[in-house]
Amino acid sequence: MRYRVTHRTTYTYDEPVTDSYGLAYVTPRALPGQEIETTEVMVSPAPSDLTTRGDYLGNTVTYFQVTEPHRKLEVEAVSTVRTAEPEHPEAALSQPWERARPLLHPDLPGARHATDFALPSALVAQTEQARAYGAESLTPGRPLGEAVTDLMRRVHADFSYDKTATTVTSTIPDIFSSRAGVCQDFAHLMLSCLRSHGLAVRYVSGYLATDPPPGKPRIVGADASHAWAAVWLPAVPTVPAPGEEAGPADVLPAQEPEGHWLALDPTNDQWAGERYVTVAWGRDYADVPPVKGVIFTEAKRSTLRVSVDVAPMDEEGNLVEVVGALPGGTPLDG
């Protein structure tokens, strides 16, 4: 798939802001199965400083500084991204989940890096309630892929999508109490349940290409940021056939030497596929919010407006018109 992704964040204030300093995680990552053809971050008013760098986890972060007085600040990122359906090594999916705990198996390739995602974080505590909920899926010896997929399905079934139920600072106990939330909350819940059993799980931010309502055209800017979880699957040693020698890396050719990450979306009850665009990952939302910063102002009121558009493109770079599928039908594209 090929998409043009536009993410526009607009702040307005009732009094002038003299200085704005911000960080933006709005540039998609270059990954196997995700090629970044073009990308640009623009800030208005024109910033006195606009710098792009990589952070500790390899995410692209843009720093900006606006020093002219302003009542409106806009951060816009436009990227052209090509995605492919990910491949997941069967051997890694089939291993017992207990093997994928980096703190207990530090000698596994990739375990040292994965450990960062097995520990508690600012927004993801490892509670007894989360551990008990996760234990229903993580039964002894169960295949890793099957266990984490079962947990994803249970979260989707047991928790309701409700934009009013939580905030960006809601805790794991808050989510269990409300039994509702948004994609960020469901990702955090997956992280807490799995980390409580020693597994390494990333919080992933990005976008999901969505279809319009049945019979309706796609509305520009009606998409949204999305979040999901990604679980570390350590590589599995090759078991050579009788009379054959193991390969030099002692891992199956289809596997990445330091392990593979399986992306799970509990909001939509599915593995992440080619309709997903990955922007950044961290220990939780606090590591990779789309935009954060500090302003100097006497303003008492402000408003935030976010517009996200994930538009399909053809090979010539033209946007593809999409109409929602009618019941019993299929999506129509131009």
XYZ file of C-alpha atoms in Angstrom:
334
model
C 0.000 0.000 0.000
C 1.031 3.590 -0.578
C -0.255 6.482 1.521
C 0.081 10.217 1.882
C -0.121 10.910 5.610
C -0.902 14.430 6.822
C -0.911 15.218 10.548
C -1.780 18.797 11.509
C -1.818 20.021 15.125
C -3.141 23.536 15.783
C -3.044 25.443 19.074
C -4.870 28.761 19.520
C -4.577 31.103 22.522
C -6.646 34.021 23.852
C -3.487 36.062 24.528
C -0.171 36.289 22.666
C 2.452 33.621 23.283
C 5.955 35.077 23.303
C 7.896 31.810 22.996
C 7.018 28.212 22.096
C 9.428 25.305 22.502
C 8.308 21.899 21.323
C 9.110 18.334 20.354
C 7.171 16.474 17.669
C 7.081 12.721 17.018
C 5.292 12.881 13.664
C 7.829 11.434 11.206
C 7.232 7.760 10.284
C 10.069 5.297 10.858
C 11.903 3.530 8.044
C 11.410 -0.184 8.746
C 11.343 -3.539 6.987
C 7.979 -3.395 5.255
C 7.701 0.393 5.608
C 9.503 2.679 3.166
C 9.483 6.450 3.656
C 9.510 8.058 0.211
C 9.157 11.693 1.321
C 8.623 13.421 4.649
C 8.531 17.019 5.876
C 7.660 18.799 9.119
C 6.492 22.426 8.923
C 5.871 24.869 11.773
C 3.958 28.157 11.605
C 4.846 30.886 12.520
C 8.284 30.277 11.052
C 10.506 28.851 13.805
C 13.829 30.376 14.750
C 15.120 26.822 15.165
C 13.894 23.599 13.557
C 16.071 20.547 14.160
C 15.495 16.873 13.430
C 17.406 14.106 15.189
C 17.095 10.507 16.306
C 16.315 9.651 19.915
C 17.613 6.779 22.046
C 15.130 4.328 20.527
C 15.744 5.347 16.922
C 12.609 7.463 16.564
C 12.783 10.680 14.558
C 12.004 13.693 16.743
C 11.706 17.292 15.539
C 12.614 20.147 17.897
C 11.233 23.609 17.184
C 11.447 27.047 18.747
C 9.106 29.921 17.822
C 10.209 33.267 19.283
C 7.883 35.736 17.568
C 4.624 36.578 19.377
C 1.715 34.460 18.181
C -1.853 33.485 19.058
C -1.824 30.414 16.835
C 0.756 27.658 16.468
C 0.541 24.981 13.793
C 2.704 21.874 13.379
C 2.124 19.920 10.179
C 3.835 16.733 8.998
C 3.344 15.362 5.487
C 4.831 12.000 4.479
C 4.532 9.573 1.602
C 4.829 6.020 2.907
C 4.829 2.621 1.230
C 3.828 -0.333 3.419
C 3.728 -4.108 3.019
C 2.035 -6.904 4.922
C 4.507 -8.082 7.609
C 5.762 -11.651 7.742
C 5.905 -13.403 11.103
C 8.244 -16.401 11.573
C 6.224 -19.426 12.627
C 9.006 -20.786 14.821
C 9.081 -17.577 16.862
C 5.293 -17.552 17.214
C 5.202 -21.205 18.294
C 7.790 -21.081 21.094
C 6.515 -21.224 24.696
C 5.812 -17.730 25.957
C 8.034 -18.304 28.992
C 11.110 -18.264 26.712
C 10.424 -14.658 25.641
C 11.256 -13.082 29.012
C 14.494 -11.119 28.502
C 15.240 -10.650 32.201
C 15.186 -14.434 32.732
C 16.961 -15.239 29.450
C 19.566 -12.462 29.110
C 21.782 -14.532 26.800
C 19.215 -14.568 23.988
C 20.196 -12.323 21.059
C 18.377 -9.009 21.433
C 17.457 -9.588 25.080
C 19.494 -6.647 26.378
C 17.630 -4.153 24.194
C 14.264 -5.830 24.771
C 14.719 -5.466 28.544
C 13.908 -1.742 28.261
C 10.364 -2.762 27.350
C 9.909 -5.371 30.096
C 10.118 -2.943 33.022
C 7.482 -0.653 34.573
C 7.223 2.834 33.075
C 5.639 6.180 33.910
C 2.142 5.279 32.692
C 2.340 1.481 32.800
C 2.557 0.024 36.290
C 2.756 -3.735 36.776
C -0.202 -4.327 39.076
C -1.538 -7.530 40.593
C -4.813 -6.936 38.783
C -3.007 -6.754 35.443
C -0.952 -9.829 36.273
C -4.079 -11.830 37.136
C -5.874 -10.690 33.991
C -2.883 -11.623 31.830
C -2.488 -15.017 33.507
C -5.751 -16.197 31.949
C -4.073 -16.025 28.537
C -0.499 -16.861 29.552
C -1.075 -20.432 30.658
C 2.004 -22.661 31.155
C 3.732 -23.668 27.924
C 1.232 -21.939 25.652
C 2.653 -20.830 22.260
C 3.700 -17.190 22.437
C 1.763 -15.990 19.395
C -1.401 -17.757 20.526
C -1.152 -16.435 24.086
C -0.662 -12.761 23.228
C -3.347 -12.903 20.528
C -5.786 -14.351 23.053
C -5.036 -11.482 25.431
C -5.593 -8.972 22.626
C -8.994 -10.495 21.875
C -10.027 -10.474 25.529
C -9.099 -6.803 25.933
C -11.140 -5.990 22.835
C -14.135 -7.932 24.176
C -13.979 -6.850 27.826
C -13.304 -3.108 27.438
C -15.464 -0.573 25.602
C -14.215 2.195 23.329
C -15.206 5.481 24.969
C -13.389 8.782 24.373
C -14.842 10.263 27.567
C -13.752 7.480 29.930
C -10.062 8.342 30.338
C -7.390 11.024 29.858
C -3.786 10.915 28.637
C -2.648 10.427 32.244
C -5.049 7.610 33.174
C -3.422 4.761 35.090
C -3.828 1.009 34.742
C -6.175 0.880 37.794
C -8.230 3.671 36.174
C -8.661 1.607 33.008
C -9.681 -1.512 34.930
C -12.132 0.558 36.955
C -13.847 2.169 33.963
C -13.614 -0.927 31.727
C -13.407 1.595 28.895
C -10.969 3.859 27.116
C -9.296 4.602 23.802
C -6.490 3.027 21.792
C -3.801 4.448 24.073
C -5.450 2.859 27.111
C -5.896 -0.538 25.473
C -2.243 -0.531 24.384
C -1.166 0.390 27.929
C -3.340 -2.414 29.293
C -1.651 -4.948 27.001
C 1.742 -3.647 28.103
C 0.917 -3.949 31.795
C -0.558 -7.450 31.557
C 2.341 -8.845 29.515
C 5.160 -7.005 31.297
C 3.770 -8.252 34.606
C 4.728 -11.725 33.375
C 8.191 -10.686 32.178
C 7.502 -10.186 28.465
C 8.939 -7.227 26.551
C 6.292 -5.044 24.914
C 6.577 -1.731 23.083
C 4.032 1.072 22.960
C 3.698 1.971 19.272
C 2.221 5.204 17.920
C 1.182 5.733 14.332
C -1.793 5.701 12.024
C -4.358 3.268 10.663
C -5.928 3.765 7.245
C -9.673 3.540 7.808
C -12.657 3.092 5.507
C -15.502 5.645 5.375
C -19.064 4.718 6.400
C -20.986 2.501 3.953
C -21.805 4.349 0.740
C -19.990 7.517 1.843
C -16.810 9.046 0.386
C -13.679 9.373 2.484
C -13.605 12.640 4.450
C -10.241 14.393 4.345
C -8.816 14.928 7.849
C -11.247 12.566 9.558
C -8.631 9.974 10.511
C -6.792 9.979 13.846
C -3.555 9.022 15.517
C -3.544 5.420 16.641
C -1.670 3.275 19.148
C -1.015 -0.423 19.580
C 1.380 -2.867 21.266
C 4.294 -4.882 19.881
C 5.601 -8.012 21.643
C 9.173 -9.278 21.370
C 9.525 -12.740 19.833
C 13.088 -13.993 20.326
C 14.665 -15.908 17.472
C 14.513 -19.697 17.774
C 17.639 -21.834 17.173
C 17.684 -23.920 14.037
C 17.153 -27.633 14.474
C 19.134 -29.135 11.574
C 17.942 -32.274 9.831
C 19.921 -35.465 10.524
C 23.289 -35.228 8.807
C 23.015 -31.451 8.229
C 24.943 -28.707 9.965
C 23.290 -25.703 11.577
C 23.631 -22.378 9.784
C 26.315 -19.918 10.925
C 23.826 -17.753 12.841
C 21.974 -20.738 14.290
C 18.655 -19.059 13.571
C 16.034 -19.790 10.978
C 16.606 -17.726 7.802
C 13.182 -16.054 8.038
C 13.942 -14.682 11.506
C 15.749 -11.514 12.489
C 18.854 -12.429 14.546
C 17.851 -10.235 17.508
C 14.223 -11.271 17.419
C 10.992 -10.161 15.838
C 8.240 -7.848 17.092
C 4.605 -8.847 16.677
C 2.309 -5.801 16.540
C -1.149 -6.296 18.067
C -4.034 -3.835 17.948
C -6.520 -4.552 20.777
C -8.723 -1.630 19.707
C -9.540 -3.393 16.437
C -8.824 -6.990 17.523
C -6.210 -7.687 14.850
C -2.509 -7.918 14.140
C -1.128 -4.746 12.586
C -0.791 -5.112 8.816
C -0.132 -3.049 5.713
C -2.823 -0.488 6.593
C -0.772 0.581 9.636
C 1.891 3.301 9.511
C 4.401 3.211 12.377
C 5.692 6.580 13.587
C 7.475 5.886 16.880
C 7.714 3.502 19.788
C 8.573 3.804 23.439
C 7.853 2.441 26.899
C 4.436 4.151 26.928
C 2.613 7.193 25.546
C 4.728 9.604 27.603
C 7.814 8.674 25.556
C 6.305 9.470 22.155
C 3.376 11.953 22.208
C 2.791 13.498 18.769
C 3.561 17.017 20.052
C 4.622 18.305 23.462
C 6.317 21.449 24.693
C 6.443 24.587 26.804
C 5.040 28.064 26.099
C 5.520 31.471 27.716
C 2.273 33.420 27.862
C -0.354 35.061 30.039
C -3.117 33.322 28.097
C -5.837 31.816 30.248
C -7.516 29.736 27.563
C -6.270 27.636 24.686
C -7.765 25.220 22.198
C -6.248 22.215 20.483
C -7.369 20.911 17.115
C -5.861 17.837 15.443
C -6.463 16.752 11.859
C -5.089 13.461 10.507
C -5.481 12.205 6.952
C -4.216 8.834 5.686
C -4.930 8.953 1.962
C -4.318 6.007 -0.412
C -2.147 6.840 -3.436
C -1.541 5.134 -6.760
C 1.877 4.563 -8.339
C 1.662 7.890 -10.206
C 1.203 9.771 -6.948
C -2.501 10.465 -7.417
C -4.866 10.172 -4.471
C -7.271 7.241 -4.767
C -10.937 7.969 -4.185
C -12.412 5.533 -1.663
C -16.095 4.929 -0.965
C -17.233 2.865 2.017
C -18.527 -0.627 1.269
C -22.274 -1.138 1.352
C -23.595 -4.137 3.319
C -22.622 -7.288 1.465
C -20.405 -5.329 -0.906
C -16.779 -4.370 -1.214
C -15.000 -1.002 -1.022
C -14.942 0.946 -4.258
C -11.844 2.820 -5.343
C -11.217 5.077 -8.288
